[in-house]
Amino acid sequence: MLADHFDAFLLDLDGVLHVGPDPLPDAVDAVARLRRSGKALRFLTNDPRPTRAEVAQRLTRMGMEADIAEIVTAASATAAHLQKRAVATAYVVGSRGLREELRGADVEFVAQGQPEVVVVGCDESVRYSDLRQAVTLITRGSRFIATNPDPTFPTPDGPWPATGAILAAVTAATGVRPRVIGKPSPPMFEAALIGLPRGARAAVVGDSADTDVLGAHQAGLTAILIAPEAPSNVQGGDPRTPDATITTMAGLFSPREPLHRPLRLTFPWPQEIRPGVAAVVLDERGDVLLVRRADNGLWGLPSGHVELGETIAHAAVREVLEETGLQVRVSRLVGVYSEPESQVVAYLDGRVCQFITASFACTPVGGALRPDGVEAVAARFFPVGEMPTDLLRMHPQWLADALDGLIGAYR
Ligand SMILES: [Mg+2]
């Protein structure tokens, strides 16, 4: 049975152990049985508002004894994350519970001056002046930390705005995305693993493919989904595919439940997909144009984003002109590339984008080599046999596809 494979279980609360104030079928018995078998337990909630003591009391009232040290809320995980990084000062937009957790991690709340971080959690009494102060501090250099990303929480009245809605306001005004601590981000699971023996086999049990399953896989843990049936809209390789699906917590003890090998993510999970372009510019000798990128010092094909309102071919021509000063015309499409290992880019401002890059073969028609110094610190033509070794990861393949005369390569 599934329970035998693991030493520790990281249990999501809402939708796994209870819904609102009522325990779910089998949950109370299953928690007791896991305890009797000597399993370590952690109780995880993305709700940053309650203290861990309040969550423990709520579980105990429902018949599931829990120690404060076993509870991990988005607020306590944020506190653990800041403590690990020795962050001492914060400006906080959040609940009493969040403040209590941060105080326990020796974080001082700063009303004047520049704190190291701005922490935003769900605050039901948030005011314009709170948002204004958060925006000002982030603009001046404080790091932007979010307890959790959830845009709403469910109520009998329908969805109400939660942390994500407040984050959106701050991001809209600053252009900065927060470092998110709660599920599906790895810090929440790192906080849950604190205190477990090294090498303990841990599984996450949750009811959301997008947060619990994805989060488990980002943290390198096995993911068990509670759902009426295995999800059909995800496919192999998608990190939201659970390693096992059970209908209630009793499924942990069923002899029939199969367990797949947990998937390991090799790239940061993107928040958006953007179109990009690359240009393989060959001169009359067949030499290829490369630029040395200002951001990482590597050589690569001229490349960039597609801007609003332009075609991909125009974007390729514009990028070559902007980066190198050379005017080119597009001769043909070589291929379209999306492989996440090289096409997912994490930016300093917190954005993580996956690019779908169209690569074009191009011919010079005018201009003169003049690297712009901003994106490209150098630009020159290289004979194909004498390419630099410090070349961007996928660019040798893209170049090979162009030289092979492939049309419609895709990866
Ligand atoms: Mg849940």
Coordinates of N, CA and C in Angstrom, one line a residue, residues 154-244:
P154 N -12.3 30.5 -1.2 CA -13.7 30.2 -1.4 C -14.5 30.5 -0.2
T155 N -15.7 31.0 -0.4 CA -16.7 31.3 0.7 C -18.0 30.8 0.2
P156 N -19.0 30.7 1.1 CA -20.3 30.3 0.7 C -20.9 31.4 -0.2
D157 N -20.4 32.6 -0.2 CA -20.8 33.7 -1.0 C -20.1 33.7 -2.4
G158 N -19.2 32.7 -2.6 CA -18.4 32.8 -3.9 C -17.0 33.2 -3.5
P159 N -16.1 33.4 -4.5 CA -14.7 33.7 -4.2 C -14.6 35.1 -3.6
W160 N -13.7 35.3 -2.6 CA -13.3 36.6 -2.1 C -11.9 36.8 -2.4
P161 N -11.5 38.1 -2.6 CA -10.1 38.4 -2.9 C -9.1 38.0 -1.8
A162 N -8.0 37.3 -2.1 CA -7.0 36.9 -1.2 C -5.7 37.5 -1.5
T163 N -4.6 36.9 -1.0 CA -3.3 37.5 -1.2 C -3.0 37.9 -2.6
G164 N -3.3 37.0 -3.6 CA -2.9 37.2 -5.0 C -3.5 38.5 -5.5
A165 N -4.7 38.9 -5.0 CA -5.3 40.1 -5.5 C -4.5 41.3 -5.0
I166 N -4.0 41.3 -3.8 CA -3.2 42.4 -3.3 C -1.9 42.4 -4.0
L167 N -1.3 41.2 -4.2 CA 0.0 41.2 -5.0 C -0.2 41.8 -6.3
A168 N -1.3 41.5 -7.0 CA -1.5 42.0 -8.3 C -1.5 43.6 -8.3
A169 N -2.0 44.2 -7.3 CA -2.0 45.6 -7.2 C -0.6 46.2 -7.1
V170 N 0.2 45.5 -6.2 CA 1.6 46.0 -6.0 C 2.4 45.7 -7.3
T171 N 2.2 44.6 -7.9 CA 2.9 44.3 -9.2 C 2.6 45.2 -10.3
A172 N 1.3 45.6 -10.4 CA 0.8 46.5 -11.4 C 1.5 47.8 -11.3
A173 N 1.7 48.3 -10.0 CA 2.3 49.6 -9.8 C 3.9 49.6 -9.8
T174 N 4.5 48.4 -9.6 CA 6.0 48.4 -9.5 C 6.6 47.7 -10.7
G175 N 5.8 46.8 -11.4 CA 6.4 46.0 -12.5 C 7.2 44.8 -11.9
V176 N 7.2 44.7 -10.6 CA 8.0 43.6 -9.9 C 7.1 42.5 -9.5
R177 N 7.5 41.3 -9.7 CA 6.8 40.1 -9.2 C 7.4 39.7 -7.9
P178 N 6.6 39.2 -7.0 CA 7.1 38.8 -5.7 C 7.8 37.4 -5.8
R179 N 8.7 37.2 -4.8 CA 9.2 35.8 -4.5 C 8.1 35.2 -3.7
V180 N 7.5 34.1 -4.2 CA 6.4 33.5 -3.6 C 6.9 32.3 -2.7
I181 N 6.4 32.3 -1.4 CA 6.8 31.3 -0.5 C 5.9 30.1 -0.4
G182 N 4.6 30.3 -0.5 CA 3.6 29.3 -0.3 C 3.5 28.3 -1.5
K183 N 2.7 27.3 -1.4 CA 2.5 26.3 -2.5 C 2.1 27.1 -3.8
P184 N 2.6 26.8 -4.9 CA 3.4 25.6 -5.3 C 4.9 25.9 -5.2
S185 N 5.4 26.9 -4.5 CA 6.8 27.2 -4.5 C 7.6 26.3 -3.6
P186 N 8.8 26.0 -3.9 CA 9.6 25.1 -3.1 C 9.8 25.5 -1.6
P187 N 9.9 26.8 -1.2 CA 10.2 27.2 0.2 C 9.1 26.6 1.1
M188 N 7.9 26.5 0.7 CA 6.8 26.0 1.6 C 7.2 24.5 1.9
F189 N 7.6 23.7 1.0 CA 7.9 22.3 1.2 C 9.3 22.2 2.0
E190 N 10.2 23.1 1.7 CA 11.5 23.1 2.5 C 11.1 23.3 3.9
A191 N 10.2 24.2 4.2 CA 9.8 24.5 5.6 C 9.2 23.3 6.2
A192 N 8.4 22.5 5.4 CA 7.7 21.3 5.9 C 8.7 20.2 6.2
L193 N 9.9 20.2 5.5 CA 10.8 19.1 5.7 C 11.8 19.3 6.9
I194 N 11.7 20.6 7.5 CA 12.6 20.9 8.6 C 12.2 19.9 9.8
G195 N 13.2 19.3 10.4 CA 13.0 18.4 11.5 C 12.9 17.0 11.1
L196 N 12.7 16.7 9.8 CA 12.7 15.3 9.4 C 14.1 14.7 9.3
P197 N 14.3 13.4 9.6 CA 15.6 12.9 9.4 C 16.1 13.0 8.0
R198 N 17.4 13.2 7.8 CA 18.0 13.2 6.4 C 17.6 12.0 5.7
G199 N 17.2 12.2 4.4 CA 16.9 11.0 3.6 C 15.5 10.4 3.8
A200 N 14.7 11.0 4.7 CA 13.3 10.6 5.0 C 12.6 10.6 3.6
R201 N 11.8 9.5 3.4 CA 11.0 9.5 2.1 C 9.7 10.2 2.4
A202 N 9.5 11.3 1.7 CA 8.3 12.2 2.0 C 7.4 12.2 0.8
A203 N 6.1 12.2 1.1 CA 5.1 12.4 0.0 C 4.1 13.5 0.4
V204 N 3.7 14.3 -0.6 CA 2.7 15.3 -0.5 C 1.4 14.8 -0.8
V205 N 0.4 15.0 0.0 CA -1.0 14.6 -0.3 C -1.8 15.9 -0.4
G206 N -2.4 16.1 -1.6 CA -3.2 17.3 -1.8 C -4.3 17.1 -2.8
D207 N -5.2 18.1 -2.9 CA -6.3 18.0 -3.8 C -6.2 18.9 -5.0
S208 N -5.1 19.6 -5.1 CA -4.9 20.5 -6.3 C -3.7 20.1 -7.1
A209 N -4.0 19.8 -8.4 CA -2.9 19.5 -9.3 C -2.0 20.7 -9.5
D210 N -2.6 21.9 -9.6 CA -1.8 23.1 -9.9 C -0.9 23.6 -8.7
T211 N -1.4 23.3 -7.5 CA -0.5 23.8 -6.4 C 0.2 22.6 -5.6
D212 N -0.6 21.6 -5.2 CA 0.0 20.5 -4.4 C 0.9 19.6 -5.3
V213 N 0.4 19.2 -6.4 CA 1.2 18.2 -7.2 C 2.4 19.0 -7.9
L214 N 2.1 20.1 -8.5 CA 3.2 20.9 -9.1 C 4.3 21.2 -8.0
G215 N 3.8 21.7 -6.9 CA 4.7 22.1 -5.8 C 5.5 20.9 -5.3
A216 N 4.9 19.7 -5.2 CA 5.7 18.6 -4.7 C 6.8 18.3 -5.7
H217 N 6.4 18.3 -7.0 CA 7.4 17.9 -8.0 C 8.5 19.0 -8.2
Q218 N 8.2 20.3 -7.9 CA 9.2 21.3 -8.0 C 10.2 21.1 -6.8
A219 N 9.7 20.5 -5.7 CA 10.5 20.3 -4.5 C 11.2 18.9 -4.6
G220 N 10.9 18.1 -5.6 CA 11.5 16.8 -5.8 C 10.8 15.8 -4.9
L221 N 9.5 16.0 -4.6 CA 8.8 15.0 -3.7 C 7.7 14.3 -4.5
T222 N 7.3 13.1 -4.0 CA 6.2 12.4 -4.6 C 4.9 13.1 -4.3
A223 N 4.0 13.1 -5.3 CA 2.7 13.8 -5.2 C 1.6 12.8 -5.3
I224 N 0.7 12.8 -4.2 CA -0.5 12.0 -4.2 C -1.7 12.9 -4.3
L225 N -2.5 12.7 -5.3 CA -3.7 13.6 -5.5 C -4.9 13.0 -4.9
I226 N -5.7 13.8 -4.1 CA -7.0 13.3 -3.7 C -8.0 13.9 -4.7
A227 N -8.7 13.0 -5.4 CA -9.7 13.4 -6.4 C -10.6 12.3 -6.8
P228 N -11.8 12.5 -7.3 CA -12.7 11.4 -7.6 C -12.1 10.5 -8.6
E229 N -11.3 11.0 -9.6 CA -10.6 10.2 -10.5 C -9.3 10.8 -11.0
A230 N -8.4 10.0 -11.5 CA -7.1 10.6 -12.0 C -7.4 11.7 -13.1
P231 N -6.7 12.8 -13.0 CA -6.9 13.8 -14.0 C -6.6 13.3 -15.4
S232 N -7.4 13.7 -16.4 CA -7.2 13.2 -17.8 C -6.7 14.4 -18.6
N233 N -6.6 15.6 -18.1 CA -6.2 16.7 -19.0 C -4.7 17.0 -18.8
V234 N -4.0 16.1 -18.1 CA -2.5 16.3 -18.1 C -1.9 15.1 -18.7
Q235 N -0.7 15.3 -19.3 CA -0.1 14.2 -20.0 C 1.3 14.0 -19.5
G236 N 1.9 12.9 -19.9 CA 3.3 12.6 -19.5 C 4.2 13.7 -19.6
G237 N 5.1 13.9 -18.5 CA 6.0 15.0 -18.6 C 5.5 16.3 -18.0
D238 N 4.2 16.4 -17.9 CA 3.6 17.6 -17.2 C 3.7 17.4 -15.7
P239 N 4.4 18.4 -15.0 CA 4.7 18.2 -13.6 C 3.4 18.3 -12.8
R240 N 2.3 18.6 -13.4 CA 1.0 18.5 -12.6 C 0.4 17.2 -12.6
T241 N 1.0 16.2 -13.2 CA 0.5 14.8 -13.2 C 0.9 14.1 -11.9
P242 N -0.1 13.7 -11.1 CA 0.2 13.1 -9.8 C 0.9 11.7 -10.0
D243 N 1.6 11.3 -9.0 CA 2.3 10.0 -9.0 C 1.3 8.9 -8.5
A244 N 0.2 9.3 -7.9 CA -0.8 8.4 -7.5 C -2.1 9.2 -7.3

